[in-house]
Coordinates of C-alpha atoms in Angstrom, one line a residue:
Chain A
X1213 CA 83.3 112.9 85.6
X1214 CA 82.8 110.0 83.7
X1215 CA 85.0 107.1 83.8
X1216 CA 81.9 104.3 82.9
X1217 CA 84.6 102.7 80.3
X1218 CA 87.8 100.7 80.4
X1219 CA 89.3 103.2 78.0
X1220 CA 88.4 106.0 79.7
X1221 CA 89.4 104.4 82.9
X1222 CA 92.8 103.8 81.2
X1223 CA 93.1 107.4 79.9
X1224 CA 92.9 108.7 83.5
X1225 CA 95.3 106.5 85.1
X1226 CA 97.8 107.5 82.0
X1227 CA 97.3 111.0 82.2
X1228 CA 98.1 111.3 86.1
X1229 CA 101.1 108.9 85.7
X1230 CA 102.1 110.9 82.8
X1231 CA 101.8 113.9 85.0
X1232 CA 103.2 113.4 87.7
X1233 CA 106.5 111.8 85.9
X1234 CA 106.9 114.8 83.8
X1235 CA 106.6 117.4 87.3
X1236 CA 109.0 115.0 89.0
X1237 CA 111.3 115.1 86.4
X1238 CA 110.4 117.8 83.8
X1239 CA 109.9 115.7 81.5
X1240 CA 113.1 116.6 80.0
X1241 CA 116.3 114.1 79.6
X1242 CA 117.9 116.8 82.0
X1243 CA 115.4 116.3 84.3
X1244 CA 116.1 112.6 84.1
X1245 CA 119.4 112.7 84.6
X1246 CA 119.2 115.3 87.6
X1247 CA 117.4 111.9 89.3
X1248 CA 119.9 109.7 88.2
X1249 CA 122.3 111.9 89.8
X1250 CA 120.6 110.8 93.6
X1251 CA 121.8 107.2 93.0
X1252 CA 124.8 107.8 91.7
X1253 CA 126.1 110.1 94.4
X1254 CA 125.0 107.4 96.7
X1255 CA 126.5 104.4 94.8
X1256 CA 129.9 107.0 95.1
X1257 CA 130.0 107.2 98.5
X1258 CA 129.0 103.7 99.3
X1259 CA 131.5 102.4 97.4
X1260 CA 134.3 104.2 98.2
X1261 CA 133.2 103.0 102.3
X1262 CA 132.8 99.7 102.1
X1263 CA 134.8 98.7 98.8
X1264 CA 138.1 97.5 101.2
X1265 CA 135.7 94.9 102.7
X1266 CA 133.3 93.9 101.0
X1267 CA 135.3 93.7 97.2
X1268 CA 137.1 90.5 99.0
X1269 CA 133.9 88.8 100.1
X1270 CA 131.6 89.7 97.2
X1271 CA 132.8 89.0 93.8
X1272 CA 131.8 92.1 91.5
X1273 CA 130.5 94.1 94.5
X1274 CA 130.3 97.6 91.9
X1275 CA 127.2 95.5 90.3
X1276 CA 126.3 94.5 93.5
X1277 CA 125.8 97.4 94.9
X1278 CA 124.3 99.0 92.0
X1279 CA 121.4 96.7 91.9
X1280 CA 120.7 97.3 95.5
X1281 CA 120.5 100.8 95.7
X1282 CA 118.4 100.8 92.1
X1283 CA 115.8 98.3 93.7
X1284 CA 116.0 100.4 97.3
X1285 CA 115.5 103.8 95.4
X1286 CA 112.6 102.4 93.8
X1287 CA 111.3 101.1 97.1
X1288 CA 111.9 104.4 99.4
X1289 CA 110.9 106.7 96.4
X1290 CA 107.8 104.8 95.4
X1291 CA 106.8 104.6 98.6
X1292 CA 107.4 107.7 99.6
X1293 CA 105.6 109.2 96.6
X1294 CA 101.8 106.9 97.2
X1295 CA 102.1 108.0 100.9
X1296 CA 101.6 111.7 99.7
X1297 CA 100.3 111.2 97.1
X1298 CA 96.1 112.1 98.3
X1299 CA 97.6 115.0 100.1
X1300 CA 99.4 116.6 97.2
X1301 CA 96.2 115.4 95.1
X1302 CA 93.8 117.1 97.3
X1303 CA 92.5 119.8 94.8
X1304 CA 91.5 117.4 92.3
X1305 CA 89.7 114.7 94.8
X1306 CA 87.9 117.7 95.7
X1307 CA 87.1 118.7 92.8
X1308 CA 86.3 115.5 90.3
X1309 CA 84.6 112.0 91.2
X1310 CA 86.8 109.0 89.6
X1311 CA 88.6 106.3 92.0
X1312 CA 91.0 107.4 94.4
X1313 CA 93.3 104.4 94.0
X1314 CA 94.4 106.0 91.1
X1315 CA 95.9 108.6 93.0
X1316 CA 98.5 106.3 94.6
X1317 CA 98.7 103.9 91.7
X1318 CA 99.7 106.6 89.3
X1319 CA 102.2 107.9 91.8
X1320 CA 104.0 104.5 91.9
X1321 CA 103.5 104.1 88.5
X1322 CA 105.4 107.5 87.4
X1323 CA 108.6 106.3 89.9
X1324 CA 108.2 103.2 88.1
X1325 CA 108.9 104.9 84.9
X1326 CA 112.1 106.6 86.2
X1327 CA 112.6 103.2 87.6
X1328 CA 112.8 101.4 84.1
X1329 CA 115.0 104.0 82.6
X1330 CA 117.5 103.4 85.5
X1331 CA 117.5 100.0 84.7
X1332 CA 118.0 100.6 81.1
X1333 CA 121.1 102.8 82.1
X1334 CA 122.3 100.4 84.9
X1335 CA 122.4 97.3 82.6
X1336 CA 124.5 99.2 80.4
X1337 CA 127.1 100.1 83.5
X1338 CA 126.7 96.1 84.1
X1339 CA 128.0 95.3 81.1
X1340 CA 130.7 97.9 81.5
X1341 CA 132.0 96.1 84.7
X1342 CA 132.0 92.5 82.8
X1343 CA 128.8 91.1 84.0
X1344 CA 127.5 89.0 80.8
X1345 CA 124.1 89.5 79.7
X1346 CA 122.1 85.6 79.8
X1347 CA 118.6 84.8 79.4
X1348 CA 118.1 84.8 83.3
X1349 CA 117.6 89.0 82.8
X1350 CA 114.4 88.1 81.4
X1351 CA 113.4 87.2 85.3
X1352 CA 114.2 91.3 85.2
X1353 CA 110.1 92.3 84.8
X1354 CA 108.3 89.7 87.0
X1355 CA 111.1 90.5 90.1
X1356 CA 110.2 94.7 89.7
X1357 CA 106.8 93.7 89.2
X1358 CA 107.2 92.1 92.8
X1359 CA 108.4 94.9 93.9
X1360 CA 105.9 96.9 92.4
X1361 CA 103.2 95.2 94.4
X1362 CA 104.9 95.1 97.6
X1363 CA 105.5 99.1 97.1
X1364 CA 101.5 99.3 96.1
X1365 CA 100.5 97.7 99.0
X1366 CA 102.1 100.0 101.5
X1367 CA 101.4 103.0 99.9
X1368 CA 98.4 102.1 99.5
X1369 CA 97.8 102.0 103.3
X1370 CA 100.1 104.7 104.1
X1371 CA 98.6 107.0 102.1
X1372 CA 95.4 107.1 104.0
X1373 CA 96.7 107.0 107.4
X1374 CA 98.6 110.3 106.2
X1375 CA 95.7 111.9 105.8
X1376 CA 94.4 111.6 109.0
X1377 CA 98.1 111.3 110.6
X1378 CA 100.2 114.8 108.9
X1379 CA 103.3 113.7 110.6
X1380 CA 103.6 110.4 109.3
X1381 CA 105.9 111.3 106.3
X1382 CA 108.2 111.7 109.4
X1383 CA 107.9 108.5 111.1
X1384 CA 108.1 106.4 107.2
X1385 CA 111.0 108.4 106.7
X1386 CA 112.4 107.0 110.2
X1387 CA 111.6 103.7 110.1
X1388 CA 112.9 104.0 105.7
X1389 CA 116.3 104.6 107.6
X1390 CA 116.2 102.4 109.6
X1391 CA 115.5 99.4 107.0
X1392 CA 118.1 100.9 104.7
X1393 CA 120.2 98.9 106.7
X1394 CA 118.6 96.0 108.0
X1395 CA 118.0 95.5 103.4
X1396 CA 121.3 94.2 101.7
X1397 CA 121.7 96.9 100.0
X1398 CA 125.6 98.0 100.2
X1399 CA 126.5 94.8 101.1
X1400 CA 125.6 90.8 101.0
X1401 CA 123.5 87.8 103.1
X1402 CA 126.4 85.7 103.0
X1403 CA 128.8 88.2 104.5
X1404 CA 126.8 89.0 108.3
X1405 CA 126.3 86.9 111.1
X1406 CA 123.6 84.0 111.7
X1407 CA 121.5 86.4 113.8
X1408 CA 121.5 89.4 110.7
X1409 CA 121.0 86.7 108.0
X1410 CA 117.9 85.6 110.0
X1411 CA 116.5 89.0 109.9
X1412 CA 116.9 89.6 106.2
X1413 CA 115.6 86.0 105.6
X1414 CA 112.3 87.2 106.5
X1415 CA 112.7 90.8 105.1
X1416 CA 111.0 90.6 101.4
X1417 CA 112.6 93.6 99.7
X1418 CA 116.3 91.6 100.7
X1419 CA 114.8 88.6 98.9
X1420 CA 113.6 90.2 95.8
X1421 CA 117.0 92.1 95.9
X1422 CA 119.0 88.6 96.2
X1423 CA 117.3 86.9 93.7
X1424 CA 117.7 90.0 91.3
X1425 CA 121.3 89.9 92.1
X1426 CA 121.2 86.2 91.4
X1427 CA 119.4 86.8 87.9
X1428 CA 121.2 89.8 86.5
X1429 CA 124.8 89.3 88.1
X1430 CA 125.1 85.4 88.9
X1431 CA 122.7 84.5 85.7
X1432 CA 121.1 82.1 87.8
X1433 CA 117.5 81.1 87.3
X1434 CA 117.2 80.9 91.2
X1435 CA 114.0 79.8 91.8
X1436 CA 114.4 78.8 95.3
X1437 CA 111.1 78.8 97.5
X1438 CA 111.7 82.3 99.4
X1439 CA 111.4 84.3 96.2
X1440 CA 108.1 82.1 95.3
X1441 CA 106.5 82.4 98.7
X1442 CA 107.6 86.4 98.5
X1443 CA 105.9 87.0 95.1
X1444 CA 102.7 85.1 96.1
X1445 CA 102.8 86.8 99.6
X1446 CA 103.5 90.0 97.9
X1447 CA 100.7 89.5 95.1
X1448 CA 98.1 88.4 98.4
X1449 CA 99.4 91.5 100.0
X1450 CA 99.3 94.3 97.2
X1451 CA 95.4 92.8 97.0
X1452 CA 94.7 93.0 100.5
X1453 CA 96.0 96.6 100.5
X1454 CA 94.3 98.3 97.9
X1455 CA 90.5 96.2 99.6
X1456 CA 91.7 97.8 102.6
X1457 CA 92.2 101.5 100.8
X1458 CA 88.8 101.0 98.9
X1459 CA 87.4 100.9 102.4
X1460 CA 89.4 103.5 104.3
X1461 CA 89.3 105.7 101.4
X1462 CA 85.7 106.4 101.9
X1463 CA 84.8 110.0 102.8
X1464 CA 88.6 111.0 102.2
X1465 CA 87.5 114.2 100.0
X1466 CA 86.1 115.8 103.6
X1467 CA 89.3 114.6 105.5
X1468 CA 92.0 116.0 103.2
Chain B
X1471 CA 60.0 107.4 90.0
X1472 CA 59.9 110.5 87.4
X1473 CA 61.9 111.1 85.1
X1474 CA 63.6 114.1 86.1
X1475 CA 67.1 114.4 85.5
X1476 CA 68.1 114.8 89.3
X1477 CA 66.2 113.6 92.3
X1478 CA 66.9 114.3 95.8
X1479 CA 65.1 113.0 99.0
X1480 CA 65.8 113.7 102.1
X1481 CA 69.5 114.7 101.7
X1482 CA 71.8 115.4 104.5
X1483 CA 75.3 115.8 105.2
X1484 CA 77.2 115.9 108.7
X1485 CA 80.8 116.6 108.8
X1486 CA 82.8 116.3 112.1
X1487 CA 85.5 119.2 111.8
X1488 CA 88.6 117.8 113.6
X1489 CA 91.0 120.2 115.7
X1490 CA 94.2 120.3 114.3
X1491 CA 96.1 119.1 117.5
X1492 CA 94.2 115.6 116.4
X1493 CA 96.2 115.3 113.3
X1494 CA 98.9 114.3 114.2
X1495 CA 99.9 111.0 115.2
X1496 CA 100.5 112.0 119.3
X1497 CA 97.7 113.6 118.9
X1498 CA 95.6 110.5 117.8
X1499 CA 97.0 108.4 121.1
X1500 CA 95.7 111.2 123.4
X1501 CA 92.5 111.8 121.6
X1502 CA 92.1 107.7 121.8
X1503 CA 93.5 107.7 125.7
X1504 CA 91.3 110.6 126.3
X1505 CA 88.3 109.0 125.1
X1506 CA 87.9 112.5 123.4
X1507 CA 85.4 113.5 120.5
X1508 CA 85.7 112.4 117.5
X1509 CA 85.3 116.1 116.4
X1510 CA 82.8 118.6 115.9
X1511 CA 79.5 117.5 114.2
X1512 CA 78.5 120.4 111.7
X1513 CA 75.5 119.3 109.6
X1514 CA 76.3 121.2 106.5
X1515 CA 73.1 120.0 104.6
X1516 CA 69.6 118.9 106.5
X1517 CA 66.5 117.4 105.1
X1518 CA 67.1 118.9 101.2
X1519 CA 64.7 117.7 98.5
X1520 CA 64.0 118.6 95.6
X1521 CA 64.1 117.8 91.8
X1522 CA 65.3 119.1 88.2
X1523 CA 63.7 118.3 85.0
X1524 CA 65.7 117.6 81.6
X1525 CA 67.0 120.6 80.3
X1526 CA 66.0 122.8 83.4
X1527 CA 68.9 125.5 85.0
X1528 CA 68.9 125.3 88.2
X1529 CA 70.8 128.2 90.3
X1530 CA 71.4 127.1 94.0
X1531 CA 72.1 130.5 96.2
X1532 CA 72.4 131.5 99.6
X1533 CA 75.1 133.3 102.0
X1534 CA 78.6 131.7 102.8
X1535 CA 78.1 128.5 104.7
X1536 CA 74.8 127.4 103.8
X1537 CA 75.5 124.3 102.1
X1538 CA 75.4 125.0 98.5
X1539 CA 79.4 123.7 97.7
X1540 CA 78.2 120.8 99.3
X1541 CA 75.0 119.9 97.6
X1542 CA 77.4 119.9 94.3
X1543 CA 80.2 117.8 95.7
X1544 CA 76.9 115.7 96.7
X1545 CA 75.4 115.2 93.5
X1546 CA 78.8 114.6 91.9
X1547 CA 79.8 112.2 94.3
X1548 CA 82.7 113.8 95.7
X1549 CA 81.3 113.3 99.3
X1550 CA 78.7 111.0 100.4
X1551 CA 75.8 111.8 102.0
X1552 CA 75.1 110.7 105.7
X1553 CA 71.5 110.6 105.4
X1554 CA 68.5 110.9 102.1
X1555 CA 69.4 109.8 98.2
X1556 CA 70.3 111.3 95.3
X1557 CA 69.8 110.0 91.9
X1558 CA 71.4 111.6 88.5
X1559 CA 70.7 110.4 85.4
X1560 CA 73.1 110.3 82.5
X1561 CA 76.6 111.5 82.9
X1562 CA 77.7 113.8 85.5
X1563 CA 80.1 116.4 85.3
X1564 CA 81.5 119.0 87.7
X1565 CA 83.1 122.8 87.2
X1566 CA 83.6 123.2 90.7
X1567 CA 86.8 124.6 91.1
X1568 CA 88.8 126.2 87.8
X1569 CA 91.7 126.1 89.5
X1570 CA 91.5 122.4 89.9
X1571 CA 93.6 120.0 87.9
X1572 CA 95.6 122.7 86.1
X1573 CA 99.4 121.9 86.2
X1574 CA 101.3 125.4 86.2
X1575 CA 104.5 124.3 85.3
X1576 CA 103.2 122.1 81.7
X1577 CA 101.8 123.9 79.0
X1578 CA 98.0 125.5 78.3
X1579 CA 97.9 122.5 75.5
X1580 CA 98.6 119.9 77.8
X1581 CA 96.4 121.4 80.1
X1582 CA 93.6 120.9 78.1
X1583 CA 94.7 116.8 77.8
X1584 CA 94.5 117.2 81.1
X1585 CA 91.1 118.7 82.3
X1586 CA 89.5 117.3 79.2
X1587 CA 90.4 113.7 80.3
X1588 CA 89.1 114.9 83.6
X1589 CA 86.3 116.4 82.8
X1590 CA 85.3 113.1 80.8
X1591 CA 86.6 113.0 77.6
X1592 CA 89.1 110.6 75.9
X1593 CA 92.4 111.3 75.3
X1594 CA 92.2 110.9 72.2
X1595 CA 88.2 113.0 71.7
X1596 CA 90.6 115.3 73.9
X1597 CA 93.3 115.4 71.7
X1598 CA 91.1 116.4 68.7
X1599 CA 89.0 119.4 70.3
X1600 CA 92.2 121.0 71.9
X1601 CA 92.1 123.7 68.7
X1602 CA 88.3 124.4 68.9
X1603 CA 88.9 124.3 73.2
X1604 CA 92.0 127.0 72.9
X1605 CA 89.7 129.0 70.3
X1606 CA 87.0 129.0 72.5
X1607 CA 89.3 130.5 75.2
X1608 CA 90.5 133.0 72.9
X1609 CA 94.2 131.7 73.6
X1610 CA 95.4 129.9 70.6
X1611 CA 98.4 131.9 70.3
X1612 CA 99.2 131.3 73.8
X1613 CA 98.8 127.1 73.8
X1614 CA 102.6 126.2 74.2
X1615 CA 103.2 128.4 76.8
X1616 CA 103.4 127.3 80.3
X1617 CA 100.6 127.5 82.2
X1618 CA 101.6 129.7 84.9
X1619 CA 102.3 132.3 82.0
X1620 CA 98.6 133.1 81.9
X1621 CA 96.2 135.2 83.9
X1622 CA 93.7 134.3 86.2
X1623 CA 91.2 134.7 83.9
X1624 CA 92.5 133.2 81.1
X1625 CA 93.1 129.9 82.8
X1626 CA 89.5 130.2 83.9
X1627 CA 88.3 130.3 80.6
X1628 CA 90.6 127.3 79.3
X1629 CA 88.7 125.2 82.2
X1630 CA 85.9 126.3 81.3
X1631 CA 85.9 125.8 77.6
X1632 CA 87.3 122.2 77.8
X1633 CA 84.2 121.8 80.3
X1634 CA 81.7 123.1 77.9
X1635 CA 83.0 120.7 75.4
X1636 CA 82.8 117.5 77.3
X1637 CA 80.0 114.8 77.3
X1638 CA 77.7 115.8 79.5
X1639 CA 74.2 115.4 80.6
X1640 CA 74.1 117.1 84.1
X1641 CA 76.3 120.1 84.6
X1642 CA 77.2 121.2 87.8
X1643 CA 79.1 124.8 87.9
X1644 CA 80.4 126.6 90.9
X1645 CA 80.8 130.2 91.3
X1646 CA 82.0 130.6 87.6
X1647 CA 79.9 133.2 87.1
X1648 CA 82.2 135.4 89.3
X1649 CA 85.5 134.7 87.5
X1650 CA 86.7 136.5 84.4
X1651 CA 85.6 139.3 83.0
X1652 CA 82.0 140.5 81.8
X1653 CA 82.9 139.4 78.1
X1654 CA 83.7 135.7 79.5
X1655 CA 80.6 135.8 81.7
X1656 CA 78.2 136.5 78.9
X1657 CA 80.2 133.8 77.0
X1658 CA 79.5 131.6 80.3
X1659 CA 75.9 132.5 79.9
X1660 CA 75.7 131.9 76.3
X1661 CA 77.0 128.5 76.5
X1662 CA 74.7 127.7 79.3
X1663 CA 71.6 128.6 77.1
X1664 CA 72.8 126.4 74.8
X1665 CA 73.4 123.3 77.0
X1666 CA 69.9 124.0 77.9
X1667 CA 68.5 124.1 74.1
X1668 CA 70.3 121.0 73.7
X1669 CA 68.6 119.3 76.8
X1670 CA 71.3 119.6 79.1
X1671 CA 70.5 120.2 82.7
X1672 CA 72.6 122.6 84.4
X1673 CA 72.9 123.5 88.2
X1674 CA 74.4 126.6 88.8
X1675 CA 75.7 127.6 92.4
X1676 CA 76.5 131.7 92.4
X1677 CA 76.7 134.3 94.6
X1678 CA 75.9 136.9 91.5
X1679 CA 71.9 136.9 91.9
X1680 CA 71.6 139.3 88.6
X1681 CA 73.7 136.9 86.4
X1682 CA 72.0 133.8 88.1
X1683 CA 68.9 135.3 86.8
X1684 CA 70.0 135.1 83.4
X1685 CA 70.4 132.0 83.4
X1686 CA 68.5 129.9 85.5
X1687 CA 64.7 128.7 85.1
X1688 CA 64.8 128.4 89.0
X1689 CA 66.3 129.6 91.9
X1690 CA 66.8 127.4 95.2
X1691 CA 68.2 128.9 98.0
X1692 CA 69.2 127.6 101.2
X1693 CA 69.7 128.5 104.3
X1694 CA 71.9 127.4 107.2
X1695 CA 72.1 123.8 105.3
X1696 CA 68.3 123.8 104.6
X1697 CA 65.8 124.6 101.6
X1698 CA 64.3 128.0 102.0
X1699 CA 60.7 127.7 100.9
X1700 CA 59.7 126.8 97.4
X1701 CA 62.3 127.2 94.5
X1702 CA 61.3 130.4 92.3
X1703 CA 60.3 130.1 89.1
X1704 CA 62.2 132.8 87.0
X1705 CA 60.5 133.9 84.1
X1706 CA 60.7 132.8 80.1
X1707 CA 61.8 136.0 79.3
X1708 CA 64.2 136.4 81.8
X1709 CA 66.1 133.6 81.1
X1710 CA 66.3 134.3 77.2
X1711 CA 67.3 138.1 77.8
X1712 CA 70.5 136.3 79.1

């Protein structure tokens, strides 16, 4: 095919985004709210756990934890979706000639659609449990788009290795588990030990999850230097990724 | 240089066909521990040259195995060749597989967004040929319905229509002379003539020598990955009975 120009460049990338969101969620409000229904149950149960301990230490944990498992869902689903993405894509690379990256960057793209539309709906739940809209929510696109890249740049990786590896969905869904709780997502930095905090001082999605928390709940522009260093390291990274899938990309049409 | 459409020199392709114990990730370690082979080399395509003038049909044929999938998914640039060079001129498009890039579950209009965006077009040049593309394939009626909803053949044709109405200069079409039914072959057929009359050069990989011969102004075949003797010329006549 011929994708010489930007538009048509463009076009592609829209069309498989567009795609793929309308399979994963038929496209349909229904659909939407069928994946809306994931985080909710999970918000349900959290909440009803760890509500008698963490409601005393965290001030308006509902909102808390709500924004954590928004930003992990994103995370684990985007992630999720760019490491299968070449795989589930296998008849088309086969088939037409255009840039693979595509693949994987329509695939986070599409959860990133689903993303926004959960935000949309979650700040109206904020607002519903008292948290007061200021203009730090307009820190709201540039900490997703953080996000974004650090979800890009995985994928990106991942979904080469599991072309060549088949069981790795398994192993990412392991060590996905396994992050769930070393992330502060059902509950806060301030309320674990030294040892704990030091982990999720150097875990990026915690910081990006923090600050969030900071901007939407605490209306703070916190602009304090881990957040900085995460979006420039997360920026290098999502760059180095997607070099590194350009090269390890080559030849994939005769390994899928 | 000349100034054929296609050129290729020297081309060759080796694959190394890896055992499925390797694919997984234990079986990576021991494969690495083991020192073991990379997997088997296969060359699918040795020492193939040859060239196609502007508004030549080429049909490619040969038995099962001999390369001829992979000389397409060559000139397209699919896969990359290990050894030799190819060089297209103008825009490249493929009709490989009619199956691929089809979404079952959205509708035959959205379809044609779809493969027409693939196949080249715009979204928006795509947008404004879907009626002339669903007349073409004869299933106006049928354009909201879900994709799945239609038969084999008809989804063939839908693919091929929106192909046939992309920007192309080289055409590369696998095995679609076997799908459908006669009517939609001689449509096929038709519309190949008239890529041709309009300077469009067509390469044609089929396992239907009769209907190849309709259409093509040569015939290359190969042969365990290699060119068997010269390409034949068909005749003038031949080619315009199609």
């Amino acid at each position: 095919m011929s994708v010489s120009s930007a538009g048509n460049r463009w076009d592609l990338f829209w069309m498989l985004t567009r795609t793929e969101f309308r399979l994963r969620d038929q496209g349909t409000l229904a659909g939407f709210l069928w994946t809306l229904l994931h985080p909710l149950f999970i918000f349900s149960i959290l909440y009803a756990l760890f509500t008698r301990w963490m409601a005393p230490l965290v001030p308006n944990y509902a909102a808390c934890l709500l924004i954590g498992i928004v930003q992990w869902n994103f995370f684990s689903t985007a992630t999720t979706a760019g490491m299968t993405s070449l795989r589930r894509k296998a008849g088309l690379i086969a088939s037409f000639s255009f840039p693979r990256g595509y693949v994987v960057s329509s695939s986070i793209a599409a959860v990133l659609l689903s993303h926004l539309l959960e935000w949309a709906v979650l700040l109206a739940a904020l607002l519903v449990l008292g948290v007061r809209p200021g203009w730090s929510w307009l820190l709201l696109p540039a900490l997703i788009a953080v996000e974004v890249a650090l979800a890009l740049g995985i994928a990106s990786v991942l979904s080469v290795l599991a072309v060549d590896v088949r069981d790795l969905d398994h192993v990412w869904g392991l060590l996905l588990y396994g992050f769930f709780f070393l992330t502060p997502v059902f509950y806060t930095a301030e309320v674990v030990g030294e040892g704990a905090r030091r982990l999720i001082a150097v875990n990026p999605l915690a910081v990006v999850i923090d600050a969030t928390r900071a901007a939407v709940i605490g209306g703070a522009f916190r602009a304090s230097p881990s957040i900085w260093l995460v979006a420039a390291g997360a920026g290098l990274f999502c760059a180095a990724s997607v070099g590194l899938f350009d090269r390890m990309s080559r030849g994939i049409s005769e390994r899928l | 240089m000349s100034g054929a459409a296609l050129e290729v020199r020297g081309l060759g392709k080796l694959f190394h066909h890896t055992l499925p114990r390797y694919r997984t990730m234990v079986g990576r370690l021991r494969r690495w521990a083991d020192g073991g082979p990379s997997g088997l080399p296969v060359w699918a395509l040795k020492d193939v040259s040859f060239e196609v003038a502007r508004g030549e049909c080429l049909g490619v044929m040969g038995p099962n195995g001999s390369g001829k999938s992979t000389l397409l998914a060559l000139i397209a640039g699919i896969l990359e060749p290990t050894e030799g060079a190819i060089r297209a001129r103008g825009r490249v498009n493929t009709l490989l597989n009619l199956g691929a890039g089809l979404q079952q579950e959205l509708s035959v209009r959205d379809n044609v967004e779809i493969f027409g965006i693939l196949t080249g077009l715009s979204r928006r040049r795509a947008l404004e040929l879907t009626p002339r593309i669903l007349d073409f394939a004869g299933v106006e009626p049928l354009a909201e319905v879900r994709m799945a909803e239609l038969s084999s053949g008809q989804a063939a044709r839908v693919a091929f229509s929106t192909a046939m109405h992309s920007d192309l200069d080289l055409l590369l079409v696998d095995e679609t002379l076997s799908v459908g039914d006669s009517q939609f072959q001689a449509k096929c057929e038709g519309e190949f003539q008239r890529l041709r009359r309009e300077g469009r050069t067509l390469i044609v990989v089929s396992h239907d020598e009769p209907a190849l011969r309709a259409v093509a102004t040569r015939i290359l075949r190969l042969e365990s990955g290699r060119v068997a003797g010269e390409p034949e010329r068909i005749a003038a006549e031949a080619v315009s009975r199609g």
